[in-house]
Every structure is written in C-alpha cells, then in structure tokens.
Coordinates of C-alpha atoms in Angstrom, one line a residue:
X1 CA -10.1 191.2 68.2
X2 CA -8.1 192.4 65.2
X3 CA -5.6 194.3 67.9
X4 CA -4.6 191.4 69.9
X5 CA -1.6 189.3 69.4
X6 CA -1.3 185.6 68.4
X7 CA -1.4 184.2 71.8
X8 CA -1.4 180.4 73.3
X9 CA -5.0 180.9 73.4
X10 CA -5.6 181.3 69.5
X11 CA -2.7 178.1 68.9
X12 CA -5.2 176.0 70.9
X13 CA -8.0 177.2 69.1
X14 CA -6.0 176.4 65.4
X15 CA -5.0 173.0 66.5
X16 CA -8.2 171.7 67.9
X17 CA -10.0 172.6 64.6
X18 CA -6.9 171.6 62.3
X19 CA -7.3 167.9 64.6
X20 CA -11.4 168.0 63.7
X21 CA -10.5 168.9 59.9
X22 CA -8.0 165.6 60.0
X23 CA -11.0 163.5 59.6
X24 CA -12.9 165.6 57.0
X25 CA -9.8 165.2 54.9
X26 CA -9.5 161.9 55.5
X27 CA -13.3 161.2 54.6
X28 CA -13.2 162.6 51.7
X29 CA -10.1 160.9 50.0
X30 CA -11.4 157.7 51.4
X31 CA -13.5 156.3 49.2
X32 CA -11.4 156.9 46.4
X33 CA -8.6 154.9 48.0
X34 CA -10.8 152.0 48.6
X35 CA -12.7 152.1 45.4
X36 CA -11.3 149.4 43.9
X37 CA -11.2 147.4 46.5
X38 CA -15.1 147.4 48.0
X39 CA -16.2 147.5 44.0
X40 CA -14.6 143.6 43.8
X41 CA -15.5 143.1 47.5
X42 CA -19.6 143.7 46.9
X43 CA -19.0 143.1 43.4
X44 CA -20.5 145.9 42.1
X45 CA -20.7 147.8 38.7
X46 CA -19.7 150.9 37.3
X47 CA -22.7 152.8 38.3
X48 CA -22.7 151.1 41.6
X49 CA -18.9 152.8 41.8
X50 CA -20.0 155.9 40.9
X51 CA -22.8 156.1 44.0
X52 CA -20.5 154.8 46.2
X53 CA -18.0 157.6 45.7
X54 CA -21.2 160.0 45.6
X55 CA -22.8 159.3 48.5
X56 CA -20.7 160.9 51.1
X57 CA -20.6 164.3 49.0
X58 CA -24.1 164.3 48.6
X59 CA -24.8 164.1 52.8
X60 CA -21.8 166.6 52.5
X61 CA -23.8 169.4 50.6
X62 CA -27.1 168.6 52.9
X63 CA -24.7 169.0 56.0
X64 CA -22.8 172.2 54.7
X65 CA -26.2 173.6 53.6
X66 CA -28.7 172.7 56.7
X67 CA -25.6 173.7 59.5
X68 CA -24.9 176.9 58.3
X69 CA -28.2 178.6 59.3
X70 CA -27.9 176.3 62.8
X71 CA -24.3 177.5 63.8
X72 CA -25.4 181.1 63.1
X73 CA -27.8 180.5 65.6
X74 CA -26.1 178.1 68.3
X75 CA -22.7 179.0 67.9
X76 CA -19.7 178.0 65.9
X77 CA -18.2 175.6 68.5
X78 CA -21.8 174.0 69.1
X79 CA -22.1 173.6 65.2
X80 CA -18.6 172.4 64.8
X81 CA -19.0 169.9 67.4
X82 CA -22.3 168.3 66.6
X83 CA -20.9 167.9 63.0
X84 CA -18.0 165.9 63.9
X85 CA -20.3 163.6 66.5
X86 CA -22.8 163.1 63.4
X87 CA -19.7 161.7 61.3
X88 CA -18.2 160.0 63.5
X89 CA -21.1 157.8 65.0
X90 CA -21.8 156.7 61.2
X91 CA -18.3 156.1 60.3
X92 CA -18.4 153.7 62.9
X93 CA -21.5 152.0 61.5
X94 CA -19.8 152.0 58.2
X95 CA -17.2 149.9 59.2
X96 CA -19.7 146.8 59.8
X97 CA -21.3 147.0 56.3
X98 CA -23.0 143.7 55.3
X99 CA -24.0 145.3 51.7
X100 CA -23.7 147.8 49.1
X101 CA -26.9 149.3 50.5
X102 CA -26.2 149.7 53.6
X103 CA -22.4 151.3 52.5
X104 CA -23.8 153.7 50.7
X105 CA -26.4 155.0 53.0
X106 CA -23.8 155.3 56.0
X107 CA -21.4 156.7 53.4
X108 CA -24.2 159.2 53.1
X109 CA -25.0 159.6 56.8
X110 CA -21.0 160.4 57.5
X111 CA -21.0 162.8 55.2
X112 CA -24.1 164.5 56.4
X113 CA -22.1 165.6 59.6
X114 CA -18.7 165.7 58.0
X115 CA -19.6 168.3 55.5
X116 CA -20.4 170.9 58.1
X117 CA -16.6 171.1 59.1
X118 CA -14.7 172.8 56.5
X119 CA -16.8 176.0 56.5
X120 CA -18.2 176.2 60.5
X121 CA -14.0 176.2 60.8
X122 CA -13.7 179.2 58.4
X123 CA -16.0 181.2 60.1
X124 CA -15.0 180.5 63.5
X125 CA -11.5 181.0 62.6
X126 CA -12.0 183.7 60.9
X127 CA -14.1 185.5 63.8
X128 CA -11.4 184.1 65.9
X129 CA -7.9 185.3 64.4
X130 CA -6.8 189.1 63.7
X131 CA -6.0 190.0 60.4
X132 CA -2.7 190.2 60.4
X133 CA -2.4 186.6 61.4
X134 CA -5.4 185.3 59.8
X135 CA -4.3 183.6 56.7
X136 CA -1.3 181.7 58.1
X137 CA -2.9 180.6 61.4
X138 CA -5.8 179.3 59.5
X139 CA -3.3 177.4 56.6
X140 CA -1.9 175.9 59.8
X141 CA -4.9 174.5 60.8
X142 CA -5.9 172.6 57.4
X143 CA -1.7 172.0 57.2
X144 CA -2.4 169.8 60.2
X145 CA -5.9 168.1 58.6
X146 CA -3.9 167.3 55.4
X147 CA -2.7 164.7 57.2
X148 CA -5.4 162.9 56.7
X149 CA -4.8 162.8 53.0
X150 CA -1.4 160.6 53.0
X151 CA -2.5 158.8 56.0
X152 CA -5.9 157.6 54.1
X153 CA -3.4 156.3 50.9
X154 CA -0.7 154.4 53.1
X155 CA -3.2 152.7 55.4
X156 CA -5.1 151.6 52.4
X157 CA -1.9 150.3 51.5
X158 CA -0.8 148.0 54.5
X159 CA -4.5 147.4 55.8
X160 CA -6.0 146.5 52.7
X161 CA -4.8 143.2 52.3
X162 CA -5.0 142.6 55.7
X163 CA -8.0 141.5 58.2
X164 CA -6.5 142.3 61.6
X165 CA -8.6 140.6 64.4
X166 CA -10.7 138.8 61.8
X167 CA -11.9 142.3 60.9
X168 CA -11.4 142.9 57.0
X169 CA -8.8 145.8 56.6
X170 CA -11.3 148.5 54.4
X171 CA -13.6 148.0 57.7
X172 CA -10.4 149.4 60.1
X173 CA -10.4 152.5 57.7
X174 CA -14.1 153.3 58.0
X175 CA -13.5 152.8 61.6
X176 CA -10.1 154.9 62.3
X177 CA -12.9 157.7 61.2
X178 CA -14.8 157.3 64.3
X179 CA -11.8 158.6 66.2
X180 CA -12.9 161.9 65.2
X181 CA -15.4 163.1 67.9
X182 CA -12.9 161.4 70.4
X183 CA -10.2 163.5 69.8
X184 CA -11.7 166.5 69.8
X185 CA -14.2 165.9 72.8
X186 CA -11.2 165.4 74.3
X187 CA -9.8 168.8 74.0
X188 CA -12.9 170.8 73.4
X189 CA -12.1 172.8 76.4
X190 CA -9.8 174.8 74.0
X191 CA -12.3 175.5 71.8
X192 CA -13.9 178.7 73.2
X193 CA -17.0 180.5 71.6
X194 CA -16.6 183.0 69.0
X195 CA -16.6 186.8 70.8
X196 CA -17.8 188.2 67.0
X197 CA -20.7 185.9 67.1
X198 CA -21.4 186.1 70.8
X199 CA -21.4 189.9 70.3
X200 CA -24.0 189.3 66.9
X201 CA -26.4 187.6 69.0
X202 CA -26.6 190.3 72.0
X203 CA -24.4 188.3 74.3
X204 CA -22.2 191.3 74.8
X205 CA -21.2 190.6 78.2
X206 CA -19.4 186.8 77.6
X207 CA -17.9 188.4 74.7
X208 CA -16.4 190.9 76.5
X209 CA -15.0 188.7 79.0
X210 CA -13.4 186.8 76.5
X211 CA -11.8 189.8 75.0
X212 CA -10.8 190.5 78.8
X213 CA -8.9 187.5 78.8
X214 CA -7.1 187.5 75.6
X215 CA -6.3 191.1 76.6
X216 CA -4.5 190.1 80.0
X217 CA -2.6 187.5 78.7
X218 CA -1.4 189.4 76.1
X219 CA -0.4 192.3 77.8
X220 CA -3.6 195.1 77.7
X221 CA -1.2 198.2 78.7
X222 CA 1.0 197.6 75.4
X223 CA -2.4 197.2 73.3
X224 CA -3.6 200.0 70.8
X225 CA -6.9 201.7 71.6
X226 CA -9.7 199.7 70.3
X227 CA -11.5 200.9 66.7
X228 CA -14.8 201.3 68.1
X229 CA -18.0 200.5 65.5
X230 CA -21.7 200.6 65.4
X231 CA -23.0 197.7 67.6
X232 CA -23.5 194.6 65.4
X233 CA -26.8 193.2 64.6
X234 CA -28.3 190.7 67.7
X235 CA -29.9 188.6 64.9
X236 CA -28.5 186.0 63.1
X237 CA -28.9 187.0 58.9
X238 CA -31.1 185.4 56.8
X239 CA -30.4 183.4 53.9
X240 CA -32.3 184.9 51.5
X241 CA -30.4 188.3 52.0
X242 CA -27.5 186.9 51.0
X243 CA -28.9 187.1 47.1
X244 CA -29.5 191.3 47.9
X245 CA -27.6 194.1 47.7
X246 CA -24.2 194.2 48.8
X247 CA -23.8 190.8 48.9
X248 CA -25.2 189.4 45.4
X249 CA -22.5 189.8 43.8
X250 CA -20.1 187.7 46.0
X251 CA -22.4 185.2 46.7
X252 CA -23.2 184.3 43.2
X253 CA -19.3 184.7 42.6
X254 CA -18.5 181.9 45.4
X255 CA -21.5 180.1 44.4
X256 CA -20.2 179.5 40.5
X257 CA -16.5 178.7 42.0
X258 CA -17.4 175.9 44.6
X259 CA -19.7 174.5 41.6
X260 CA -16.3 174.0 39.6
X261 CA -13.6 174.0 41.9
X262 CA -14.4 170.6 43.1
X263 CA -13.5 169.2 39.7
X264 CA -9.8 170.2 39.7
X265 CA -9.8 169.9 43.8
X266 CA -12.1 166.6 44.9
X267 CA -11.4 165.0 40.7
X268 CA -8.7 164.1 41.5
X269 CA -7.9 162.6 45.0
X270 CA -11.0 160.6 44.4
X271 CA -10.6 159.3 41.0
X272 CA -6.5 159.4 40.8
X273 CA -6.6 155.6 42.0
X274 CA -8.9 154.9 39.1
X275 CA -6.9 156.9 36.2
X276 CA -4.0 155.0 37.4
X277 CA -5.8 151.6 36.9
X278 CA -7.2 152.7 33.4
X279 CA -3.0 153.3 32.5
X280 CA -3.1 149.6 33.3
X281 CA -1.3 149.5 37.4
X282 CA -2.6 147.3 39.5
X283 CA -4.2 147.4 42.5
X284 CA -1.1 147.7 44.9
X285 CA 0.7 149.7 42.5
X286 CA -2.3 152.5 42.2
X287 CA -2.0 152.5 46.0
X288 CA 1.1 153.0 46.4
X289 CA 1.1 156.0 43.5
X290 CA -1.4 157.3 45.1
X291 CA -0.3 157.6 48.8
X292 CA 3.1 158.7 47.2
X293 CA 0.8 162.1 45.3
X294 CA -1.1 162.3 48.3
X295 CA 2.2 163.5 50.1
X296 CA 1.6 166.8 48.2
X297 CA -1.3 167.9 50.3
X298 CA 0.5 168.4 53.4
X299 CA 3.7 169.8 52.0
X300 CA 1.7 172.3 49.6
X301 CA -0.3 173.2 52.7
X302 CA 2.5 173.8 54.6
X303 CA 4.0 176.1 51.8
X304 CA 0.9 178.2 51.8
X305 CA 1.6 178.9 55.6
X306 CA 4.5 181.6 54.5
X307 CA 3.1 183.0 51.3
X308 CA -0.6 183.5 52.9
X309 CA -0.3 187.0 53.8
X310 CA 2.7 188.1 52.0
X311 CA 0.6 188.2 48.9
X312 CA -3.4 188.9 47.9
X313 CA -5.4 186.1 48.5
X314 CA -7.6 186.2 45.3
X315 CA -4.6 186.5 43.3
X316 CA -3.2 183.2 45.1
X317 CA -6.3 181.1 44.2
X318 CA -5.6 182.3 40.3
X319 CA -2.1 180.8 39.9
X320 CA -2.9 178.1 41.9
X321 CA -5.9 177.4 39.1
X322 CA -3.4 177.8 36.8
X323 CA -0.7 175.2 38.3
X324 CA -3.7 172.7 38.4
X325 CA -4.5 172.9 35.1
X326 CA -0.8 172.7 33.7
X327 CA -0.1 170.1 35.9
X328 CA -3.8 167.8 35.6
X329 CA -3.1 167.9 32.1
X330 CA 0.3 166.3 32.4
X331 CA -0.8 163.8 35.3
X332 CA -3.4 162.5 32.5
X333 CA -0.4 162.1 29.6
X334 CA 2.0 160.7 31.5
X335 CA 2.5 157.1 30.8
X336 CA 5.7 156.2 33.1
X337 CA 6.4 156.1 36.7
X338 CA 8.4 159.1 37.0
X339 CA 5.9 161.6 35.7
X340 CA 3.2 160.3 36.7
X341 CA 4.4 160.7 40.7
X342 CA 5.9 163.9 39.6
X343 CA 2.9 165.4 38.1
X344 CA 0.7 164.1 40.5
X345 CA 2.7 165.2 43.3
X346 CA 2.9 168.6 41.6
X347 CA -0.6 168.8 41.6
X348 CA -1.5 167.7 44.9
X349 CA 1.1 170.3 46.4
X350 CA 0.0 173.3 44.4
X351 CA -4.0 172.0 45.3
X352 CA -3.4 172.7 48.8
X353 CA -2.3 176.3 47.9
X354 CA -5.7 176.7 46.3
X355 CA -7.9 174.9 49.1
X356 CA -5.8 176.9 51.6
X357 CA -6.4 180.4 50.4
X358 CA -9.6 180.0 49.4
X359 CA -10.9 178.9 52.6
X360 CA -9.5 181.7 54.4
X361 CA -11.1 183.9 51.2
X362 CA -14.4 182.7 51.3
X363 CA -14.8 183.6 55.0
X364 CA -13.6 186.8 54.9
X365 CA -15.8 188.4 52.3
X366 CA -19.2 187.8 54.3
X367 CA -20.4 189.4 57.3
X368 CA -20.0 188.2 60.8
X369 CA -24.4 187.3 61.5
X370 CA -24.1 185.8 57.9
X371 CA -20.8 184.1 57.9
X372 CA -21.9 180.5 58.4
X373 CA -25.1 180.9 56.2
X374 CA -23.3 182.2 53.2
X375 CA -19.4 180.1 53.5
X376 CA -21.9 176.7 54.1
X377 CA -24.4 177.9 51.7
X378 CA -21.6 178.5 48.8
X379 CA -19.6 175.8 49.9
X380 CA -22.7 173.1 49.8
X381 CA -22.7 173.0 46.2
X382 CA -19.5 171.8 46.2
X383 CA -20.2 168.9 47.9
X384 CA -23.2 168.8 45.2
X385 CA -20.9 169.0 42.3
X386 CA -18.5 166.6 44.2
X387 CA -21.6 164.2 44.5
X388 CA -22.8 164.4 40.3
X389 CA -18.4 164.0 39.5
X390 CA -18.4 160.7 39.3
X391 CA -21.3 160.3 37.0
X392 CA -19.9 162.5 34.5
X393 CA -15.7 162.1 35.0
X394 CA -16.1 158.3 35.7
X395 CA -17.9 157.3 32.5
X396 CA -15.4 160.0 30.3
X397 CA -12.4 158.4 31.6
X398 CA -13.6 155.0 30.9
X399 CA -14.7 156.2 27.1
X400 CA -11.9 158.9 26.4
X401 CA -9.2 158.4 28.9
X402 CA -7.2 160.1 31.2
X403 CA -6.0 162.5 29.0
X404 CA -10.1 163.9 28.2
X405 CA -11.0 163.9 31.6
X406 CA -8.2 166.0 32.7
X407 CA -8.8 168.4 29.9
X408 CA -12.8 168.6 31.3
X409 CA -10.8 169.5 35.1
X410 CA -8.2 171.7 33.6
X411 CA -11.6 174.3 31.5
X412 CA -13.2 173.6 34.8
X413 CA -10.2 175.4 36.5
X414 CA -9.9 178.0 33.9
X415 CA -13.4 179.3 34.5
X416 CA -12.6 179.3 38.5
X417 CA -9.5 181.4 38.0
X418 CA -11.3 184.2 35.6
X419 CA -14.3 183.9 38.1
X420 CA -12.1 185.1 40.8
X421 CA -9.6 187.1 39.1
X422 CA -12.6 189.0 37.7
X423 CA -15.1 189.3 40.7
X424 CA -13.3 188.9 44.0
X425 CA -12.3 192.0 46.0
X426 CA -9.1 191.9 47.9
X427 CA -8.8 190.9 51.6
X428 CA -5.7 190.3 52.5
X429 CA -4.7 192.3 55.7
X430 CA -7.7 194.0 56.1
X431 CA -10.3 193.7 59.1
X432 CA -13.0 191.6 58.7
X433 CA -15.4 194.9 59.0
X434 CA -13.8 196.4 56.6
X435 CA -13.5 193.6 53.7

C-alpha cells in the first residue's frame, strides 16, 4: 500500500469519510450553539445546562469505547457506517423533543453512534493512504468535516428565531443531523474495505484484489517492488494487550492527552457562546461572535493540509498547544469586539492544526489488528472528559470568569504539549510497520 500513488480511488475514499466527519463536527459544536436558547426554551437551570451539554459526550465515550473492538472485528467501513446510522436515526428523534428528559437522553443516544466516527476514520484512513500522502489526505478529510463547525453557528443564527413550517428553528438543527447516514449511504460504494485489515483477519485473497486494482489504475509496470513482511496476525488484538510491552508506553501517553486535550479543543466551541454571554452580549450577538470564531476551524484545517508532512507531527501538536494557550488566555481578557473575534478566531484556526495532526498521530503509532481498539480506546476518554467539562468549566466561569477558566484550558494545554513532546515517537513519513 505504502508504494502506490494518490489515485481517484483514495480521493473517493477521503471525501466520503471527510462528508461522514461533517456531521460529527457539527454534533459536537451543537449544543453549545443552542445552549442558551433550549436552557430558556425548557427553562432549565444551571445544572440542567451542564447535562445537556454532557450528554452527547458521554454516549460519545461509550461509542468510541464499545466500536473500537467491533470494527476490528467487522471492518472499518462496517463500523464506520453503523456509527453514522446510530446518530443519525437519534438526531432525528431529537428534533421532536417534548422535554428536557427526553433531550438529554437522545442527545445521549446521538452521541452513542457519533462518537465512533473520528477514530474508525483514522484507522481506516490510515490503513488506507501511503505514507507519503498520509497526513495531508487525511487533513483534507476533517478540512471538509470542519464545515460543520461554521455551518452549526450561522444556522443557529437565522434558524433560531425562526419556526419554519410551524417547526421551532433549534428542532431544524437537530434534524439537518439526520442527513448524515443519507449522504453517505449514498456514496458508500466509494468506501471500499481496508486491504491492511482484510489482510489482519486472513482475508488475504480480497485484499489482494484490492491492491490489484489500485495497482492497475495506477500504472503496476512504473511501481517499485513491494517490501515484503512477515504475514500479519489473522486475529483481531485484544484490548488488554494494549497496557503490555511495546505498547504501554503509548497507550498510557495517548490516554493522559485525550483526558486533557478536550479542555483546550471541545472548551471552547462548546462553552464560547456562554463566556461571551458572561462579558454581557446578548443572545444574537454571542451567535453571531460565535459563527464568526467558528470560521477558524475550516481555514486552520485547511492550513494544516500543506504543513502536514513537511514537518514532524508530534512536534506540530506542541506549538499548536502552545498557540491555544496564548491565544485562550487572550480570548478570556478581551473585553471588546475586535479582540475578542480576533482571539477567538486565532484560536479556532490554530485548534484545527492540533485536531488535525493529532488524528493522523494517534493512528499511526498503533498496530494494524489493534488500531481501532487502541485510537477508540484512547480517544473514548475524551469524550469522558468532554462529558465531566461542563461540570467543572461551567460553574468556574460563572464564579471566576472568563479569564480563570481559560487559565484552567491554557495548564490543561501545557500538560498535553510536554506529554507529547516528551513521550511521542516520530512518524512522520514513515510506514505504518515501521512506526
């Protein structure tokens, strides 16, 4: 795999996935767009809040946790697709919410399949891709999901105060998510099975035809020989290996970055909305600031697209770290229009660097039966520290301020940056056997 080309097949593969990621991305910044609004809709209280935003990331870490060890087994298009179903059938219950109750728990429900996304597409695009072409096909992928992000803030914007059809705007939003499954259903013919996992299982012979393919259509007589290996394993891994010799070490690494990251990542596209009310906006104003930050994401994603491989990839998640820090800090002092969309815009941009490299990272560091297990396993407690955010950001910014919790993100960032800088090995360029 690592000898072949870019071709049209693998640019099928990268925009199906980047269209599936659209709607994780859009999930997760959801809530905190319409936080305001459904807290005086259901008129509910601060801790109320708080669950509300929670309750997706908790499903989230089940999902990311329970699908790992089922895609390893089933396949990553089989996993990636079932997630995506899951979400989108309980979006679309979401969107006819009589109560708080019955928000949260479809909230949770989404997230359940949702979660599963972000790391079946890092493994399957990192079995997919060579390594030459590894990191910037894959920041293409979540460059097109970032859409979501912006696209979440302005339609919260005009749909808010707005009930087209009868239907409450907030319920349009919960149902745009629905779309999901639909889209990609649609064009899951170019979604192909992993060779690398087919070939982990024992089902040489289909990944071998696959190759066959990809080698004809990119030209097999101008192709280098093939490095030729020991045979894979035709078992999936086990989970429990992945806290044994060789692999301790990275997974307690990744597991003690996704428990932090979140803070400086998730903090603050879900709570920006609510540190912008606290500075005393309103709620059209914090919508528009926020859609206006949000534009960061897909700009900042796109810029990781060049700088990807030119540079190591552990070393891009540092001064990314860094950037967030610097600029959270400033985002939580500002006072006046102008820095607040400039920090915040900052922020967002130099975020996507971060989530972008580190998504490749995480699925390059793990071997091909364990790949799922370990990026899910690591990545679930993300979602978990996403989930218990709220109950310890929320009540600091509403007894310190903005300017406390963004010191709380920026340490929280610090400790990600030494974690990497400290533990991580390099990857950039190098085959996925030899990592």
């Amino acid at each position: 795999m690592d000898r072949l080309p870019i071709t049209s097949w693998h640019r099928r593969a990268v925009v199906v996935v980047g269209l599936g990621l659209f709607f994780e991305i859009y999930e997760v910044f959801l809530a905190g767009v319409l936080s305001g609004v459904l807290s005086h809709r259901f008129h509910l209280g601060k801790s109320e809040v708080s669950m509300l935003l929670a309750s997706a990331f908790f499903g989230m870490f089940l999902g990311a946790l329970a699908f790992g060890p089922i895609t390893d087994r089933l396949g990553r298009r089989f996993g990636f697709l079932l997630s995506l179903s899951v979400y989108s059938v309980f979006s679309l219950v979401g969107a006819f919410s009589v109560g708080p109750v019955m928000l949260v728990a479809t909230r949770f429900l989404a997230g359940l399949g949702i979660g599963a996304a972000p790391p079946i597409a890092d493994c399957y695009l990192a079995d997919l891709l060579p390594a030459n072409g590894r990191g910037r096909y894959t920041a293409w992928a979540y460059t097109l999901s970032f859409g979501g992000v912006p696209l979440a803030g302005f339609l919260g914007r005009w749909l808010v105060p707005r009930a087209p059809f009868g239907f409450e705007g907030w319920r349009w939003m919960f149902a745009v998510g629905a779309l999901g499954a639909v889209v990609v259903f649609a064009l899951r013919a170019a979604l192909p099975e992993s060779p690398r996992w087919l070939e982990s299982v024992g089902r040489v012979r289909e990944a071998e035809a696959i190759v066959e393919r990809l080698e004809l259509q990119a030209g097999a007589d101008l192709l280098p020989e093939p490095d030729v290996r020991a045979p894979a394993p035709d078992q999936p891994g086990r989970r429990r290996q992945l806290l044994m010799p060789p692999y301790r070490r990275r997974t307690l690494m990744m597991m003690a970055f996704h428990l932090l990251q979140t803070w400086g990542y998730y903090g603050f596209g879900t709570l920006a909305p609510m540190v912008l009310k606290a500075k005393g906006f309103d709620i059209p104003e914090t919508l528009l600031f926020s859609a206006m930050t949000f534009l960061g994401y897909p700009i900042g994603s796109a810029l990781s697209v060049p700088v990807m491989e030119r540079f190591e990839r552990k070393h891009l998640v540092v001064g990314a770290a860094a950037g967030m820090a610097a600029l959270g800090l400033g985002f939580g002092l500002a006072t006046s229009t102008g820095p607040i969309v400039v920090c915040g815009l900052g922020y967002t941009l130099v975020s996507n660097i971060f989530s972008n490299t580190f998504h490749v990272y995480q699925a390059e560091i793990f071997p091909t039966q364990l790949r799922a297990t370990a990026v899910g396993s690591a990545y679930s407690l993300s979602r978990l520290s996403s989930g218990l955010m709220p109950f310890v950001l929320v009540p600091l910014l509403h007894t310190r301020g903005p300017d406390a919790l963004f010191a709380a993100v920026a340490t929280a960032l610090a400790i990600v940056a030494v974690d990497i800088g400290m533990f991580g090995p390099r990857t950039t360029g190098r085959a996925l056997d030899g990592v």
